[in-house]
XYZ file of C-alpha atoms in Angstrom:
559
model
C 16.533 -4.175 -16.085
C 16.038 -5.961 -12.816
C 15.424 -9.699 -13.114
C 16.232 -9.976 -16.830
C 16.809 -13.597 -17.755
C 20.207 -14.581 -19.147
C 20.047 -17.527 -21.550
C 23.323 -19.191 -22.493
C 23.898 -20.936 -25.875
C 23.405 -24.385 -24.351
C 19.953 -23.425 -23.056
C 19.030 -21.994 -26.472
C 20.070 -25.247 -28.175
C 18.061 -27.237 -25.615
C 14.952 -25.141 -26.307
C 15.453 -25.576 -30.058
C 15.722 -29.362 -29.743
C 12.613 -29.433 -27.493
C 10.058 -27.091 -29.128
C 6.898 -26.038 -27.244
C 4.172 -28.612 -27.259
C 6.503 -31.624 -27.733
C 5.050 -34.821 -26.237
C 6.739 -38.168 -25.737
C 5.031 -41.299 -27.035
C 4.972 -44.537 -25.085
C 3.328 -46.695 -27.730
C 5.209 -49.943 -28.182
C 7.431 -49.359 -25.202
C 5.666 -51.979 -23.106
C 5.484 -49.597 -20.130
C 2.066 -49.852 -18.391
C 0.031 -46.637 -18.152
C -0.843 -47.127 -14.475
C 2.839 -47.303 -13.597
C 3.437 -44.045 -15.435
C 0.586 -42.391 -13.484
C 1.974 -43.585 -10.156
C 5.456 -42.440 -11.084
C 4.245 -38.939 -12.036
C 2.268 -38.538 -8.810
C 5.265 -39.465 -6.682
C 7.713 -37.455 -8.771
C 5.569 -34.330 -8.659
C 5.722 -34.408 -4.847
C 9.407 -35.255 -4.342
C 11.956 -35.299 -7.108
C 10.386 -32.463 -9.113
C 10.417 -29.979 -6.263
C 13.830 -28.834 -7.307
C 12.576 -28.257 -10.857
C 9.494 -26.378 -9.662
C 11.210 -24.238 -7.072
C 14.729 -23.627 -8.381
C 15.137 -24.308 -12.091
C 11.948 -22.299 -12.743
C 13.192 -19.335 -10.700
C 14.878 -17.516 -13.570
C 11.881 -18.113 -15.858
C 9.440 -16.775 -13.266
C 11.363 -13.540 -12.839
C 11.835 -12.622 -16.485
C 9.625 -10.118 -18.335
C 6.423 -11.321 -19.968
C 7.674 -10.864 -23.523
C 10.458 -13.410 -23.009
C 8.247 -16.386 -22.078
C 5.740 -16.461 -24.931
C 6.840 -19.923 -26.021
C 6.394 -22.154 -22.989
C 7.978 -25.549 -22.712
C 6.027 -28.578 -21.416
C 5.607 -28.513 -17.628
C 4.647 -31.098 -15.042
C 2.787 -28.454 -13.004
C -0.659 -26.892 -13.497
C -0.534 -23.922 -15.860
C -3.719 -21.834 -15.917
C -5.025 -19.289 -18.377
C -6.629 -16.866 -15.985
C -9.650 -14.607 -16.146
C -9.909 -10.891 -15.350
C -6.908 -8.870 -16.404
C -4.606 -11.806 -15.598
C -2.887 -13.217 -18.672
C -0.927 -16.012 -17.027
C -1.110 -17.797 -13.681
C 1.558 -20.392 -12.854
C 0.959 -22.327 -9.618
C 3.232 -25.350 -9.179
C 2.368 -25.754 -5.487
C -0.825 -23.790 -4.992
C -0.101 -20.791 -2.740
C 3.330 -22.152 -1.805
C 4.882 -20.985 -5.085
C 3.092 -19.126 -7.838
C 3.358 -16.305 -10.330
C 0.851 -14.062 -12.036
C 0.963 -11.630 -14.940
C -1.636 -8.879 -15.003
C -2.448 -6.410 -17.759
C -4.573 -3.508 -16.577
C -3.960 0.130 -17.439
C -0.233 -0.601 -17.397
C 1.791 -3.756 -17.886
C 1.666 -5.046 -14.307
C 3.697 -8.208 -13.748
C 3.292 -9.830 -10.345
C 5.561 -12.629 -9.207
C 5.208 -14.310 -5.820
C 7.395 -17.158 -4.591
C 7.053 -19.172 -1.405
C 4.847 -16.790 0.582
C 5.494 -15.443 3.114
C 9.203 -15.822 2.327
C 9.522 -13.753 -0.849
C 7.340 -11.762 -3.232
C 7.879 -9.131 -5.915
C 5.404 -7.046 -7.885
C 6.352 -4.646 -10.652
C 4.814 -2.523 -13.389
C 7.151 -2.005 -16.322
C 5.119 0.813 -17.910
C 5.010 2.853 -14.695
C 8.525 1.727 -13.672
C 7.387 0.609 -10.229
C 8.416 -2.357 -8.118
C 7.535 -3.698 -4.660
C 9.583 -6.509 -3.135
C 9.313 -8.268 0.251
C 11.406 -10.881 1.994
C 9.974 -12.404 5.171
C 7.617 -9.428 5.419
C 7.833 -7.239 7.475
C 11.506 -8.091 7.985
C 12.812 -6.723 4.649
C 11.184 -4.665 1.914
C 12.062 -2.591 -1.153
C 9.966 -0.158 -3.220
C 10.829 1.690 -6.421
C 8.974 4.314 -8.454
C 10.966 5.532 -11.437
C 14.249 6.731 -9.983
C 12.878 6.932 -6.459
C 13.529 3.965 -4.180
C 13.294 2.856 -0.575
C 14.767 -0.228 1.146
C 14.309 -1.147 4.792
C 15.228 -3.896 7.239
C 12.468 -4.108 9.836
C 12.003 -0.330 9.558
C 15.277 0.136 11.497
C 17.843 0.215 8.676
C 16.527 2.417 5.868
C 17.911 3.400 2.452
C 16.034 5.871 0.250
C 16.724 8.201 -2.651
C 15.451 9.883 -5.766
C 15.934 12.657 -8.298
C 14.424 16.146 -8.315
C 13.064 18.098 -11.284
C 16.637 18.986 -12.347
C 17.596 15.268 -12.313
C 19.844 15.711 -9.271
C 20.060 12.570 -7.117
C 19.658 12.525 -3.345
C 20.354 9.441 -1.201
C 19.436 8.880 2.437
C 20.453 6.307 5.026
C 19.272 5.969 8.624
C 19.493 3.609 11.567
C 16.399 4.438 13.577
C 16.535 6.317 15.864
C 20.261 6.941 16.241
C 21.835 7.808 12.891
C 20.601 9.813 9.865
C 22.511 10.753 6.725
C 21.817 12.381 3.361
C 24.081 12.764 0.346
C 23.022 14.926 -2.573
C 24.456 16.441 -5.731
C 23.494 19.781 -4.141
C 26.159 20.369 -1.435
C 23.815 22.474 0.713
C 21.499 19.477 1.187
C 24.150 17.160 2.667
C 23.813 16.352 6.360
C 24.386 13.703 8.986
C 23.344 13.255 12.620
C 24.225 10.887 15.449
C 21.674 11.124 18.236
C 21.986 12.458 20.859
C 25.537 13.766 20.371
C 25.772 15.995 17.315
C 24.214 16.517 13.933
C 22.049 18.395 11.452
C 19.011 17.080 9.581
C 16.572 18.535 7.065
C 12.843 17.893 6.660
C 12.668 15.550 9.623
C 11.065 15.704 13.079
C 8.300 17.915 11.618
C 10.823 20.707 11.006
C 12.585 22.101 7.937
C 15.976 22.079 9.721
C 17.205 20.729 13.052
C 20.697 21.325 14.530
C 21.675 19.869 17.887
C 24.645 19.315 20.171
C 24.289 16.884 23.060
C 20.502 16.841 22.757
C 18.597 18.085 24.750
C 21.248 20.582 25.926
C 21.156 22.538 22.654
C 18.629 22.197 19.828
C 18.012 24.694 17.027
C 14.982 24.253 14.775
C 13.558 26.108 11.780
C 10.106 25.795 10.273
C 9.454 28.162 7.369
C 10.492 31.617 8.665
C 10.416 30.786 12.406
C 13.698 29.849 14.139
C 13.802 28.515 17.711
C 16.865 28.093 19.931
C 16.280 25.531 22.726
C 18.602 25.303 25.730
C 17.968 22.236 27.905
C 14.889 21.410 25.837
C 12.028 22.010 26.596
C 12.688 24.291 29.556
C 14.131 27.430 27.947
C 13.944 28.719 24.376
C 14.213 31.887 22.276
C 12.185 32.333 19.072
C 12.542 34.764 16.160
C 10.745 35.125 12.835
C 9.332 37.421 10.182
C 6.891 40.239 10.960
C 8.681 41.005 14.246
C 7.983 37.585 15.718
C 9.643 37.534 19.134
C 9.175 34.997 21.909
C 10.787 33.279 24.862
C 9.842 30.856 27.642
C 11.127 29.505 30.934
C 8.869 26.498 31.129
C 6.737 25.859 33.158
C 7.065 29.172 35.005
C 6.496 31.878 32.402
C 6.565 32.466 28.641
C 5.370 34.924 25.993
C 5.386 35.413 22.197
C 4.181 38.170 19.844
C 3.891 38.614 16.086
C 2.721 41.599 13.994
C 0.258 41.516 11.127
C 1.821 41.405 7.666
C 1.234 40.625 4.004
C 2.595 37.389 2.537
C 2.633 35.799 -0.931
C 1.530 32.239 -1.709
C 3.015 29.876 -4.295
C 0.780 31.337 -7.044
C 1.981 34.877 -6.371
C -1.217 36.076 -4.663
C -0.975 38.212 -1.545
C -2.804 37.332 1.659
C -2.864 38.536 5.256
C -0.401 36.846 7.603
C -2.271 37.126 10.939
C -0.591 38.323 14.091
C -0.817 36.747 17.533
C 0.018 37.271 21.188
C 0.552 34.319 23.541
C 1.582 34.092 27.206
C 1.406 31.620 30.084
C 2.080 31.626 33.831
C 2.702 28.424 35.772
C 1.697 26.339 32.766
C -1.041 25.085 32.388
C -2.735 27.124 35.113
C -2.645 30.601 33.575
C -3.085 30.872 29.788
C -3.883 33.853 27.545
C -3.816 33.891 23.729
C -4.927 36.242 20.961
C -4.839 34.703 17.495
C -6.071 35.716 14.061
C -5.202 39.392 14.618
C -5.799 41.350 11.422
C -8.343 38.862 10.006
C -12.146 38.856 9.962
C -12.282 36.316 12.820
C -9.843 37.260 15.617
C -10.015 34.930 18.626
C -9.131 35.403 22.305
C -8.632 32.612 24.848
C -8.426 32.808 28.665
C -7.759 29.839 30.871
C -7.187 29.052 34.530
C -7.026 25.299 34.157
C -8.605 23.076 35.189
C -11.126 25.446 36.778
C -12.275 27.656 33.912
C -11.492 28.434 30.244
C -13.222 30.434 27.523
C -12.801 31.327 23.843
C -14.420 34.367 22.244
C -14.523 35.224 18.531
C -17.062 36.656 16.048
C -17.820 33.140 14.761
C -17.705 31.010 17.923
C -17.960 31.217 21.717
C -16.847 28.350 23.955
C -16.746 28.081 27.764
C -15.488 25.239 30.001
C -15.859 24.692 33.749
C -13.724 22.001 35.409
C -12.063 21.183 32.076
C -13.119 19.145 30.187
C -16.227 18.034 32.027
C -18.761 20.862 31.642
C -18.679 22.933 28.475
C -20.962 25.028 26.314
C -20.411 26.199 22.704
C -22.249 28.579 20.382
C -21.012 28.206 16.808
C -22.535 31.020 14.765
C -20.642 30.069 11.600
C -21.915 26.458 11.484
C -25.237 27.405 13.167
C -25.519 25.099 16.154
C -25.225 25.072 19.960
C -23.677 22.258 21.978
C -23.691 21.278 25.671
C -21.498 18.694 27.394
C -22.536 17.719 30.966
C -20.147 16.058 31.699
C -18.177 15.739 28.459
C -17.759 13.303 26.720
C -20.404 11.157 28.420
C -23.459 13.405 27.972
C -23.387 15.623 24.868
C -26.315 17.343 23.153
C -26.326 19.717 20.189
C -29.076 21.495 18.300
C -29.063 23.635 15.176
C -28.939 23.614 11.390
C -25.280 22.660 11.332
C -25.331 19.816 13.871
C -27.680 17.598 15.890
C -26.201 15.354 18.589
C -27.613 13.091 21.300
C -24.981 11.090 23.175
C -25.186 9.106 26.392
C -21.881 7.249 26.405
C -21.451 4.255 26.193
C -25.130 3.401 25.632
C -25.912 5.338 22.453
C -24.862 8.300 20.362
C -26.313 9.954 17.247
C -24.588 12.958 15.659
C -25.708 14.349 12.293
C -24.392 17.293 10.271
C -24.893 18.295 6.609
C -21.886 16.193 5.481
C -21.355 13.642 8.258
C -23.158 11.126 10.442
C -21.635 9.395 13.475
C -23.805 6.874 15.329
C -23.131 4.129 17.865
C -25.089 1.794 20.130
C -23.472 0.146 23.167
C -20.018 1.338 22.143
C -18.009 -0.396 20.733
C -20.661 -2.989 19.824
C -22.026 -1.113 16.789
C -20.700 2.014 15.125
C -21.617 3.739 11.860
C -19.888 6.604 10.047
C -21.190 8.345 6.923
C -19.516 11.086 4.886
C -21.179 12.742 1.905
C -19.148 15.220 -0.162
C -19.632 16.857 -3.520
C -18.365 13.869 -5.537
C -17.960 11.043 -3.015
C -20.181 9.105 -0.647
C -18.586 6.926 2.040
C -20.218 4.711 4.657
C -18.711 2.342 7.202
C -20.367 0.073 9.756
C -18.422 -1.825 12.410
C -19.088 -4.356 15.139
C -16.490 -4.442 17.905
C -14.120 -2.434 15.656
C -12.273 -5.184 13.724
C -14.624 -8.111 14.293
C -16.941 -6.945 11.505
C -16.481 -4.026 9.108
C -18.433 -2.986 6.011
C -17.132 -0.091 3.869
C -18.941 1.336 0.831
C -17.686 4.224 -1.311
C -19.252 5.792 -4.402
C -17.517 8.211 -6.755
C -20.120 10.138 -8.721
C -17.636 11.871 -11.038
C -16.285 8.521 -12.303
C -19.461 6.443 -11.814
C -17.440 3.958 -9.759
C -18.109 2.037 -6.558
C -15.878 0.404 -3.949
C -17.084 -2.107 -1.362
C -15.227 -4.045 1.301
C -16.545 -6.408 3.981
C -14.471 -8.087 6.717
C -15.584 -10.635 9.293
C -12.526 -11.516 11.346
C -11.099 -14.106 11.053
C -13.517 -15.789 8.640
C -13.480 -13.805 5.386
C -12.616 -10.641 3.473
C -14.669 -9.585 0.432
C -13.730 -6.675 -1.827
C -15.345 -5.074 -4.900
C -13.022 -2.510 -6.495
C -13.785 0.368 -8.833
C -13.129 -1.816 -11.909
C -15.898 -4.244 -10.876
C -13.435 -6.928 -9.774
C -14.823 -8.957 -6.862
C -12.480 -10.893 -4.579
C -13.341 -13.164 -1.637
C -10.942 -14.906 0.754
C -12.301 -17.363 3.295
C -10.162 -17.342 6.443
C -8.630 -13.890 6.565
C -6.945 -13.238 9.937
C -4.625 -10.424 8.732
C -6.364 -8.218 6.158
C -9.066 -6.824 8.519
C -6.291 -5.194 10.562
C -4.322 -4.020 7.495
C -7.027 -3.347 4.874
C -4.857 -1.514 2.328
C -1.566 -3.327 2.868
C -0.587 -4.964 -0.434
C 2.320 -6.829 1.186
C -0.105 -8.620 3.515
C -2.267 -9.542 0.522
C 0.712 -10.961 -1.393
C 2.604 -12.741 1.379
C 0.167 -13.853 4.063
C -3.345 -14.073 2.605
C -2.539 -16.964 0.145
C -1.153 -19.046 3.007
C -4.269 -18.939 5.184
C -7.078 -18.652 2.616
C -8.890 -21.999 2.313
C -11.266 -20.765 -0.391
C -10.651 -17.836 -2.730
C -12.961 -16.398 -5.367
C -12.372 -13.730 -8.019
C -15.117 -12.548 -10.347
C -15.843 -9.807 -12.857
C -19.514 -9.703 -13.795
C -19.050 -7.211 -16.627
C -16.437 -9.369 -18.339
C -18.223 -12.630 -17.428
C -15.069 -14.002 -15.825
C -14.628 -16.073 -12.674
C -11.872 -17.891 -10.830
C -12.151 -19.844 -7.592
C -9.823 -22.130 -5.663
C -10.552 -24.491 -2.765
C -7.918 -25.832 -0.389
C -4.967 -24.290 -2.242
C -6.016 -25.546 -5.701
C -7.169 -28.982 -4.607
C -10.240 -27.915 -6.593
C -10.108 -25.051 -9.065
C -12.743 -23.566 -11.379
C -12.336 -20.880 -14.041
C -14.794 -19.260 -16.430
C -14.110 -16.870 -19.303
C -16.370 -15.870 -22.214
C -14.677 -18.470 -24.431
C -13.592 -21.161 -22.006
C -14.513 -23.061 -18.825
C -12.134 -25.146 -16.713
C -12.497 -27.522 -13.784
C -9.472 -29.153 -12.167
C -8.960 -31.403 -9.165
C -6.162 -32.959 -7.136
C -3.965 -29.862 -7.635
C -4.319 -30.079 -11.422
C -3.829 -33.824 -11.874
C -7.256 -34.029 -13.544
C -8.703 -31.175 -15.570
C -11.789 -30.739 -17.752
C -11.775 -27.973 -20.379
C -14.659 -26.640 -22.469
C -13.365 -24.341 -25.196
C -15.394 -22.680 -27.940
C -12.512 -22.876 -30.416
C -10.908 -26.239 -29.531
C -13.922 -28.114 -28.177
C -14.169 -30.185 -25.001
C -11.274 -32.292 -23.765
C -9.581 -33.710 -20.657
C -6.073 -33.199 -19.281
C -4.378 -35.708 -16.985
C -1.179 -35.525 -14.939
C -0.313 -31.954 -15.978
C -0.275 -32.743 -19.691
C 0.144 -29.808 -22.005
C -2.917 -27.705 -22.827
C -4.327 -28.524 -26.289
C -4.840 -24.909 -27.212
C -1.406 -23.858 -26.007
C 0.185 -26.781 -27.880
C -1.560 -25.858 -31.123
C -0.678 -22.202 -30.721
C 2.946 -23.100 -30.033
C 3.082 -25.329 -33.113
C 1.583 -22.554 -35.256
C 4.225 -20.121 -34.015
C 6.982 -22.642 -34.659
C 5.710 -23.300 -38.206
C 5.419 -19.588 -38.888
C 8.949 -19.007 -37.643
C 10.353 -21.741 -39.887
C 8.429 -20.364 -42.866
C 9.838 -16.878 -42.257
C 13.364 -18.281 -41.964
C 12.944 -20.210 -45.236
C 11.578 -17.187 -47.130
C 14.164 -14.749 -45.758
C 16.958 -13.837 -48.228
C 20.433 -15.089 -47.368
C 22.721 -12.680 -45.591
C 25.958 -11.980 -47.496
C 28.882 -11.136 -45.240
C 31.657 -8.927 -46.677
C 35.015 -10.649 -47.148
C 36.841 -8.132 -44.976
C 34.401 -8.709 -42.148
C 34.723 -12.489 -42.492
C 38.508 -12.203 -42.339
C 38.345 -10.012 -39.254
C 35.931 -12.423 -37.574
C 38.173 -15.407 -38.378
C 41.194 -13.544 -36.995
C 39.299 -12.797 -33.822
C 38.293 -16.436 -33.477
C 41.863 -17.520 -34.102
C 43.161 -15.220 -31.406
């Protein structure tokens, strides 16, 4: 598996000779304690950087199960609250690692942000890796993967339901390639000269030669041949679909009504249509929804006049788009825009709107509310569905934003507040609260996990994480210059990046730690494991090796 640690025999012997929890004694050595303190402070800033940043690299990237027995360290090692099981921070946000156990076994490792970070979940077989984000990134989910270099060089691939692999490579926007175990899915393209691609450019298939001289596209059952795109094309499809255009002079297209079958095998009506234009966009005429309960007809002589007529809705426009009128009989409201979008008013059961842009606007419907005052000074949006309620308030778009979501089916709540560039506060559905003071990036990229891993730790002067249900808390000030942690069984306070630490533990009592000394509880646990291991080795029966096997092993060693 990726990032498995390889331990050679010499390292194993070194770990055996230096068991976890081993401390050196200076009694009788004549070495003054103050000199030792000064030496450790200087060493932790200079000579030990190589140990903290390079010799620890392989340990930081190995799975959780392989680092149960930890050796003494000269860096702060925290037992973290929430779902975090281990939090190693040798240089505050400059180099740290975290292990999280939530629904799956999520291991998160972050080194030297924003240079490098990796996050993976072994149970779900997922991994996200960044190097100088957004310069280089890699994502993996099972057998699916994607690697990019500044979104220009891209590698991607995965397996289908029959376990057949497909691999893609592209150099945006010039070259695209796909190689699959299914020969029909192989393609390559070199823009604008020649090529064929599948499921790109919003089409199922695209063939071109010296684009835009010749381009052939297919989407579902409709095939279009473009000659000197977009000026002339021919179009054919099912249900006698037939169309052509000589843009912008003239064009027409027709399709008959037919019966189609969906993915569940149920039949439905495939509506017909008739479309034509003359001196686009001056003369337009369309009939859509033919064969359904709501056929629609549109006339337009733009920008002077346009109208739409259907059983459910009528809409007329004069001097498009300034003056318009709509009568929506399906949603039960009428709307006037004079001129649109500056003065808009609507009345009815389905919608009520009063807008005088940019001074104020209030629009309410059964499921939505959209209000603003002195746009874009204040804006509010509310959506209420069957099982979700969402509300967002903003001041000057990204300057201040407050989002609240409630999921009735799961009895969960999500809340997020941003005040750029001062702070970002988030309460997730698992009742985990997180606050970052100084947050210049997250308000613009609210759901970007790479920003949270690589850039937020560098600029956050004060961070707070809390779970009220679990009675857990963790806060850090000035990149661990001061750190405070609370769990149901333990409380910790540390200062000077972990040089001084006070611990209150229900099981091991109250004690102090100085100069990154080993944790009392961890030392005792390590000694218990070591004693248990020796006891098991002593009680285990001896292993008798057959003579033939011993001879073969000796011959192998001799050779």
